[in-house]
Amino acid sequence: MSSSSTPAPARFLIGSDLDRTLIYSPRALALDMADEQAPRLLTVEVHHGKPLSFMTERCAELLVELISAAEFVPVTTRTRAQYQRVHLPGPVPGWAPRYAICANGGQLLVDGVTDEDWNAQIKATLAQNCAPLDEIVHHLALDADPEWTLKRRVAEDLFAYLVVEREMLPPGWVAELTGWADERGYTVSLQGRKIYLVPQPLTKSAALAEVERRTGASTVLTAGDSLLDAELLLAADAGYRPGHGELADSGWVGPGVTALEQVGVAAGEEIVRLLLARVRVRTAVG
């Protein structure tokens, strides 16, 4: 639970997506330079004893400076267990964010502890506005061919997702699924090898707005790469998206959103550089 003392209001609140925005799997690194020119990488996640996610060392250095100057909040579609495998660099050994948003906004962690009231509020909203999750799971069991479906998962009793062989997806299948899901109040998002079906009221932006309320932040900056990040980017004073991902592939832009040309792990470093520059400028003038 949070400390009994009241912290000073945060002037800057930074809400950043993790996967393919800030941290990158080996598949997503996009190191297209000669091997001897590749940047040094820092491992930030280990799974089953193997390194799984990375950022450049320079990105880590910039992130430590950013964390020291602003309230930094990871905002992820990962479950709490998946998020807890990630260890971001911080200003002191063992540092962890005061707030973290998991399950696409369905879980709010405060000092590492789940805010049960927030989760209950979200579940009540979903029950009133969306088809039951069981209906979604049943449809996927019938409609997703085992030939190209590697895994079926339910995350935190809030949404469902598939892990697929993307190259084997039938033409038009995702579009058909999107139409079916929309009629039931769900959004479909294809990210790498994962297809998410997420209730439309379950948003990262709503959870970040709650953190904004609690911290009293005056400026909100965000970053993300997928369809599920669009609201997060639009809800901020300024947002940043990399040159890869669902939003970049569709050419999506929005007011106040900077679209980077960089892709892969280099984009993650550039995003942190731009966020830090924004904080530095505002701090210097005010």
Coordinates of N, CA, C and O in Angstrom, one line a residue, residues 190-286:
L190 N -3.7 -6.6 -33.1 CA -2.7 -7.5 -33.5 C -1.3 -7.0 -33.3 O -1.0 -6.0 -33.9
Q191 N -0.6 -7.5 -32.3 CA 0.7 -7.1 -31.9 C 1.7 -8.2 -32.0 O 1.7 -9.1 -31.2
G192 N 2.6 -8.1 -33.0 CA 3.5 -9.2 -33.2 C 2.8 -10.5 -33.5 O 2.0 -10.6 -34.4
R193 N 3.0 -11.5 -32.6 CA 2.3 -12.8 -32.8 C 1.0 -12.9 -31.9 O 0.5 -14.0 -31.8
K194 N 0.6 -11.8 -31.2 CA -0.5 -11.9 -30.3 C -1.7 -11.1 -30.9 O -1.6 -10.0 -31.5
I195 N -2.9 -11.7 -30.8 CA -4.1 -11.1 -31.1 C -4.9 -10.9 -29.8 O -5.3 -11.9 -29.2
Y196 N -5.2 -9.7 -29.5 CA -5.9 -9.3 -28.3 C -7.3 -9.0 -28.6 O -7.6 -8.3 -29.5
L197 N -8.2 -9.5 -27.7 CA -9.6 -9.0 -27.7 C -9.9 -8.4 -26.3 O -10.0 -9.1 -25.3
V198 N -10.0 -7.1 -26.3 CA -10.0 -6.3 -25.1 C -11.3 -5.5 -25.0 O -11.7 -4.9 -26.0
P199 N -12.0 -5.6 -23.9 CA -13.3 -4.7 -23.8 C -13.0 -3.3 -24.1 O -12.0 -2.7 -23.6
Q200 N -13.8 -2.6 -24.8 CA -13.6 -1.2 -25.2 C -13.5 -0.3 -24.0 O -12.7 0.7 -24.1
P201 N -14.2 -0.5 -22.9 CA -14.0 0.5 -21.8 C -12.7 0.2 -21.0 O -12.4 1.0 -20.1
L202 N -12.0 -0.9 -21.3 CA -10.8 -1.2 -20.6 C -9.7 -0.5 -21.3 O -9.1 -1.0 -22.2
T203 N -9.3 0.7 -20.8 CA -8.3 1.5 -21.5 C -7.1 1.9 -20.5 O -7.3 2.1 -19.3
K204 N -6.0 2.0 -21.1 CA -4.8 2.5 -20.4 C -5.0 4.0 -20.0 O -4.6 4.4 -18.9
S205 N -5.7 4.7 -20.8 CA -5.9 6.1 -20.6 C -6.7 6.4 -19.3 O -6.4 7.3 -18.5
A206 N -7.7 5.6 -19.1 CA -8.5 5.7 -17.9 C -7.7 5.5 -16.6 O -7.8 6.2 -15.6
A207 N -6.9 4.4 -16.7 CA -6.1 4.1 -15.5 C -5.0 5.2 -15.3 O -4.7 5.6 -14.1
L208 N -4.4 5.7 -16.3 CA -3.4 6.8 -16.2 C -4.1 8.1 -15.7 O -3.5 8.8 -14.9
A209 N -5.3 8.3 -16.1 CA -6.1 9.5 -15.5 C -6.3 9.4 -14.0 O -6.2 10.4 -13.3
E210 N -6.5 8.2 -13.5 CA -6.6 7.9 -12.1 C -5.2 8.2 -11.4 O -5.2 8.9 -10.3
V211 N -4.1 7.8 -12.0 CA -2.8 8.1 -11.4 C -2.6 9.7 -11.5 O -2.1 10.2 -10.5
E212 N -3.0 10.3 -12.6 CA -2.9 11.7 -12.6 C -3.6 12.4 -11.5 O -3.1 13.4 -10.9
R213 N -4.8 11.9 -11.2 CA -5.6 12.5 -10.2 C -4.9 12.3 -8.8 O -4.9 13.3 -8.0
R214 N -4.3 11.2 -8.6 CA -3.7 10.9 -7.3 C -2.4 11.7 -7.1 O -2.0 12.0 -6.0
T215 N -1.7 11.9 -8.2 CA -0.4 12.5 -8.1 C -0.5 14.1 -8.2 O 0.5 14.8 -7.8
G216 N -1.6 14.6 -8.8 CA -1.7 16.0 -9.0 C -0.8 16.5 -10.1 O -0.4 17.7 -10.1
A217 N -0.4 15.6 -11.0 CA 0.5 16.0 -12.1 C -0.1 17.1 -13.0 O -1.3 17.2 -13.2
S218 N 0.8 18.1 -13.4 CA 0.3 19.2 -14.2 C 0.5 18.9 -15.7 O -0.1 19.5 -16.6
T219 N 1.5 18.0 -16.1 CA 1.8 17.7 -17.5 C 1.9 16.2 -17.6 O 2.6 15.6 -16.8
V220 N 1.2 15.7 -18.6 CA 1.2 14.2 -18.9 C 1.8 13.9 -20.2 O 1.4 14.5 -21.2
L221 N 2.8 13.1 -20.3 CA 3.4 12.7 -21.5 C 3.3 11.1 -21.6 O 3.4 10.4 -20.6
T222 N 3.1 10.7 -22.8 CA 2.9 9.2 -23.0 C 3.6 8.7 -24.2 O 4.0 9.5 -25.1
A223 N 3.7 7.4 -24.3 CA 4.4 6.7 -25.5 C 3.7 5.3 -25.7 O 3.4 4.7 -24.7
G224 N 3.6 4.9 -26.9 CA 3.0 3.6 -27.2 C 3.0 3.3 -28.7 O 3.2 4.3 -29.5
D225 N 2.8 2.1 -29.1 CA 3.0 1.7 -30.5 C 1.7 1.0 -31.1 O 1.6 0.9 -32.3
S226 N 0.8 0.6 -30.3 CA -0.3 -0.3 -30.8 C -1.6 0.4 -30.7 O -1.8 1.5 -30.2
L227 N -2.6 -0.2 -31.3 CA -4.0 0.3 -31.3 C -4.5 0.5 -29.9 O -5.2 1.5 -29.6
L228 N -4.1 -0.3 -29.0 CA -4.5 -0.2 -27.6 C -3.8 1.0 -26.9 O -4.2 1.4 -25.8
D229 N -2.8 1.6 -27.6 CA -2.2 2.8 -27.0 C -2.7 4.1 -27.6 O -2.3 5.2 -27.1
A230 N -3.6 4.1 -28.6 CA -4.1 5.3 -29.2 C -4.7 6.3 -28.2 O -4.4 7.5 -28.2
E231 N -5.6 5.7 -27.4 CA -6.3 6.6 -26.4 C -5.3 7.2 -25.4 O -5.4 8.3 -25.0
L232 N -4.3 6.4 -25.1 CA -3.2 6.8 -24.2 C -2.5 8.0 -24.7 O -2.2 9.0 -24.0
L233 N -2.2 7.9 -26.0 CA -1.4 9.0 -26.7 C -2.3 10.3 -26.8 O -1.8 11.4 -26.6
L234 N -3.6 10.1 -27.1 CA -4.4 11.3 -27.3 C -4.8 12.0 -26.0 O -5.1 13.2 -26.0
A235 N -4.8 11.2 -24.9 CA -5.2 11.8 -23.7 C -4.1 12.6 -23.0 O -4.4 13.3 -22.0
A236 N -2.9 12.6 -23.5 CA -1.8 13.3 -22.9 C -1.6 14.7 -23.5 O -2.1 15.1 -24.5
D237 N -0.7 15.5 -22.8 CA -0.3 16.7 -23.3 C 0.5 16.6 -24.6 O 0.5 17.4 -25.5
A238 N 1.3 15.5 -24.6 CA 2.1 15.1 -25.8 C 2.3 13.6 -25.7 O 2.5 13.0 -24.7
G239 N 2.3 13.0 -26.9 CA 2.5 11.6 -27.0 C 3.6 11.3 -28.1 O 3.8 12.1 -29.0
Y240 N 4.2 10.1 -28.0 CA 5.2 9.7 -28.9 C 5.0 8.2 -29.4 O 4.7 7.4 -28.5
R241 N 5.1 8.0 -30.7 CA 4.9 6.6 -31.1 C 6.1 6.3 -32.0 O 6.6 7.1 -32.8
P242 N 6.6 5.0 -32.0 CA 7.7 4.6 -32.8 C 7.3 4.5 -34.3 O 6.1 4.5 -34.6
G243 N 8.3 4.2 -35.1 CA 8.0 4.0 -36.6 C 7.6 2.6 -36.9 O 7.6 2.3 -38.1
H244 N 7.3 1.8 -36.0 CA 6.8 0.4 -36.2 C 5.6 0.2 -35.4 O 5.2 1.1 -34.6
G245 N 4.9 -0.9 -35.6 CA 3.7 -1.2 -34.8 C 2.4 -0.9 -35.5 O 2.4 -0.4 -36.6
E246 N 1.3 -1.3 -34.9 CA 0.0 -1.1 -35.5 C -0.3 0.3 -35.9 O -0.8 0.6 -37.0
L247 N 0.1 1.3 -35.1 CA -0.3 2.7 -35.4 C 0.6 3.2 -36.6 O 0.0 3.8 -37.5
A248 N 1.9 2.8 -36.6 CA 2.7 3.2 -37.7 C 2.3 2.5 -39.0 O 2.3 3.2 -40.1
D249 N 2.0 1.3 -38.9 CA 1.6 0.5 -40.1 C 0.3 1.1 -40.7 O 0.2 1.0 -42.0
S250 N -0.6 1.6 -39.9 CA -1.8 2.2 -40.5 C -1.7 3.7 -40.8 O -2.6 4.3 -41.3
G251 N -0.5 4.3 -40.5 CA -0.3 5.7 -40.7 C -1.0 6.6 -39.7 O -1.2 7.8 -40.0
W252 N -1.4 6.0 -38.6 CA -2.2 6.7 -37.6 C -1.4 7.9 -37.0 O -0.2 7.8 -36.7
V253 N -2.0 9.1 -37.0 CA -1.4 10.2 -36.3 C -2.6 10.9 -35.5 O -3.7 10.6 -35.7
G254 N -2.2 11.7 -34.5 CA -3.2 12.4 -33.7 C -2.6 13.7 -33.3 O -1.4 13.9 -33.3
P255 N -3.5 14.6 -32.8 CA -3.0 15.9 -32.3 C -2.1 15.8 -31.1 O -2.4 15.0 -30.2
G256 N -1.0 16.4 -31.2 CA 0.0 16.3 -30.1 C 0.8 15.1 -30.1 O 1.6 14.9 -29.2
V257 N 0.7 14.2 -31.1 CA 1.4 13.0 -31.1 C 2.6 13.1 -32.1 O 2.3 13.4 -33.3
T258 N 3.8 12.8 -31.7 CA 4.9 12.8 -32.6 C 5.2 11.4 -33.1 O 5.3 10.4 -32.3
A259 N 5.2 11.3 -34.4 CA 5.5 10.0 -35.1 C 7.0 9.9 -35.4 O 7.5 10.6 -36.2
L260 N 7.7 9.0 -34.8 CA 9.1 8.8 -35.0 C 9.4 8.0 -36.3 O 8.5 7.2 -36.7
E261 N 10.5 8.2 -36.9 CA 10.9 7.4 -38.0 C 11.7 6.1 -37.5 O 11.7 5.1 -38.2
Q262 N 12.3 6.2 -36.4 CA 13.1 5.1 -35.9 C 12.2 3.9 -35.6 O 11.1 4.0 -35.2
V263 N 12.8 2.7 -35.8 CA 12.1 1.5 -35.5 C 13.0 0.6 -34.6 O 14.2 0.9 -34.4
G264 N 12.3 -0.4 -33.9 CA 13.1 -1.3 -33.1 C 13.6 -0.6 -31.8 O 13.1 0.4 -31.4
V265 N 14.6 -1.2 -31.3 CA 15.2 -0.7 -30.0 C 15.7 0.7 -30.1 O 15.7 1.4 -29.1
A266 N 16.1 1.1 -31.3 CA 16.6 2.5 -31.5 C 15.4 3.5 -31.3 O 15.6 4.6 -30.8
A267 N 14.2 3.1 -31.6 CA 13.0 3.9 -31.3 C 12.8 4.1 -29.9 O 12.4 5.2 -29.4
G268 N 13.0 3.0 -29.1 CA 12.8 3.1 -27.7 C 13.8 4.1 -27.0 O 13.4 4.9 -26.2
E269 N 15.0 4.1 -27.5 CA 16.0 5.1 -27.0 C 15.6 6.5 -27.4 O 15.7 7.4 -26.6
E270 N 15.1 6.7 -28.6 CA 14.7 8.0 -29.1 C 13.5 8.5 -28.3 O 13.4 9.7 -28.0
I271 N 12.6 7.7 -28.0 CA 11.4 8.1 -27.3 C 11.8 8.6 -25.9 O 11.3 9.7 -25.5
V272 N 12.7 7.9 -25.2 CA 13.1 8.3 -23.9 C 13.9 9.6 -24.0 O 13.7 10.5 -23.2
R273 N 14.7 9.8 -25.0 CA 15.4 11.0 -25.3 C 14.5 12.2 -25.4 O 14.7 13.3 -24.8
L274 N 13.4 12.0 -26.2 CA 12.4 13.1 -26.5 C 11.6 13.4 -25.2 O 11.3 14.6 -24.9
L275 N 11.2 12.4 -24.4 CA 10.5 12.6 -23.2 C 11.4 13.4 -22.2 O 10.9 14.4 -21.6
L276 N 12.6 13.0 -22.1 CA 13.5 13.7 -21.2 C 13.8 15.2 -21.7 O 13.8 16.1 -20.8
A277 N 13.9 15.4 -23.0 CA 14.1 16.7 -23.5 C 12.9 17.6 -23.2 O 13.0 18.8 -22.8
R278 N 11.7 17.0 -23.3 CA 10.5 17.8 -23.0 C 10.5 18.2 -21.5 O 10.1 19.3 -21.1
V279 N 10.8 17.3 -20.6 CA 10.9 17.6 -19.2 C 11.9 18.6 -18.9 O 11.7 19.5 -18.1
R280 N 13.1 18.5 -19.5 CA 14.2 19.4 -19.2 C 13.8 20.9 -19.6 O 14.0 21.8 -18.9
V281 N 13.1 21.0 -20.8 CA 12.8 22.3 -21.3 C 11.7 22.9 -20.4 O 11.9 24.1 -20.0
R282 N 10.7 22.2 -20.0 CA 9.7 22.7 -19.1 C 10.2 23.1 -17.8 O 9.8 24.1 -17.2
T283 N 11.2 22.3 -17.3 CA 11.8 22.5 -16.0 C 12.6 23.8 -16.0 O 12.6 24.6 -15.1
A284 N 13.3 24.0 -17.2 CA 14.2 25.1 -17.3 C 13.4 26.5 -17.4 O 13.9 27.5 -16.9
V285 N 12.2 26.4 -18.0 CA 11.5 27.7 -18.2 C 10.5 27.9 -17.0 O 9.9 29.0 -17.0
G286 N 10.4 26.9 -16.2 CA 9.3 27.2 -15.2 C 9.5 26.8 -13.8 O 8.7 27.1 -13.0

